[in-house]
Amino acid sequence: KAGVTQTPRYLIKTRGQQVTLSCSPISGHRSVSWYQQTPGQGLQFLFEYFSETQRNKGNFPGRFSGRQFSNSRSEMNVSTLELGDSALYLCASSLVTGGSEQFFGPGTRLTVL
Amino acid sequence: SQQGEEDPQALSIQEGENATMNCSYKTSINNLQWYRQNSGRGLVHLILIRSNEREKHSGRLRVTLDTSKKSSSLLITASRAADTASYFCATDTNQAGTALIFGKGTTLSVSS
């Protein structure tokens, strides 16, 4: 069974731009979660989607948004990029929502200049 | 603030030695999980222990959970160079609107 895939793997943007990251979960997994990882703040939860509905949302500004499609693939969007948005963005999928075992993708490394 | 706090932040050992990492958390949990991350890559799930369990084993891994002290430990026996990675605990709490909450991790370095 193929693992979680994320595209693109690396991205360089400038301040003020927007970016869309994509995540394809493991086949059959209906829950997708997004995390931001930085050296200073560690791993922080962004949001979780299950069956196209946002179930949980972390403490991030409205510039961070996401969605999930009927095939469980998910995208997250960051608008008006700031330097502090430079991070590794990780997507994880699981069979059910909530705090079950999560399967992580390799991440998208976003650099904001 | 972080729910889980790992201790120590960094650990250096020789191959063959045991490595112990600790995790403390603040609120009641449904389960606690440990993950490994190799440098700058995705996390790999290692083990999940439920709040009504006290100890769990998986290969060279042994996890304990003490809910009265709100703490957990991960023991890796007979460490190998390939165990070099960052290890994170993650808690599934009863708080609405949250999912897994990760600690900042322990960086383990195993030298041959």
Short mmCIF file of N, CA and C in Angstrom, two decimals, chain B residues 41 64 72 108:
data_model
loop_
_atom_site.label_atom_id
_atom_site.label_comp_id
_atom_site.label_asym_id
_atom_site.label_seq_id
_atom_site.Cartn_x
_atom_site.Cartn_y
_atom_site.Cartn_z
N ARG B 41 12.74 14.67 8.06
CA ARG B 41 11.80 13.85 7.29
C ARG B 41 10.51 13.64 8.07
N THR B 64 6.46 2.72 29.07
CA THR B 64 5.67 2.69 30.30
C THR B 64 4.84 3.96 30.40
N SER B 72 5.51 9.29 30.90
CA SER B 72 5.76 8.08 30.13
C SER B 72 7.25 8.00 29.86
N LEU B 108 18.34 11.77 19.81
CA LEU B 108 19.20 10.66 20.21
C LEU B 108 20.31 10.47 19.17
#
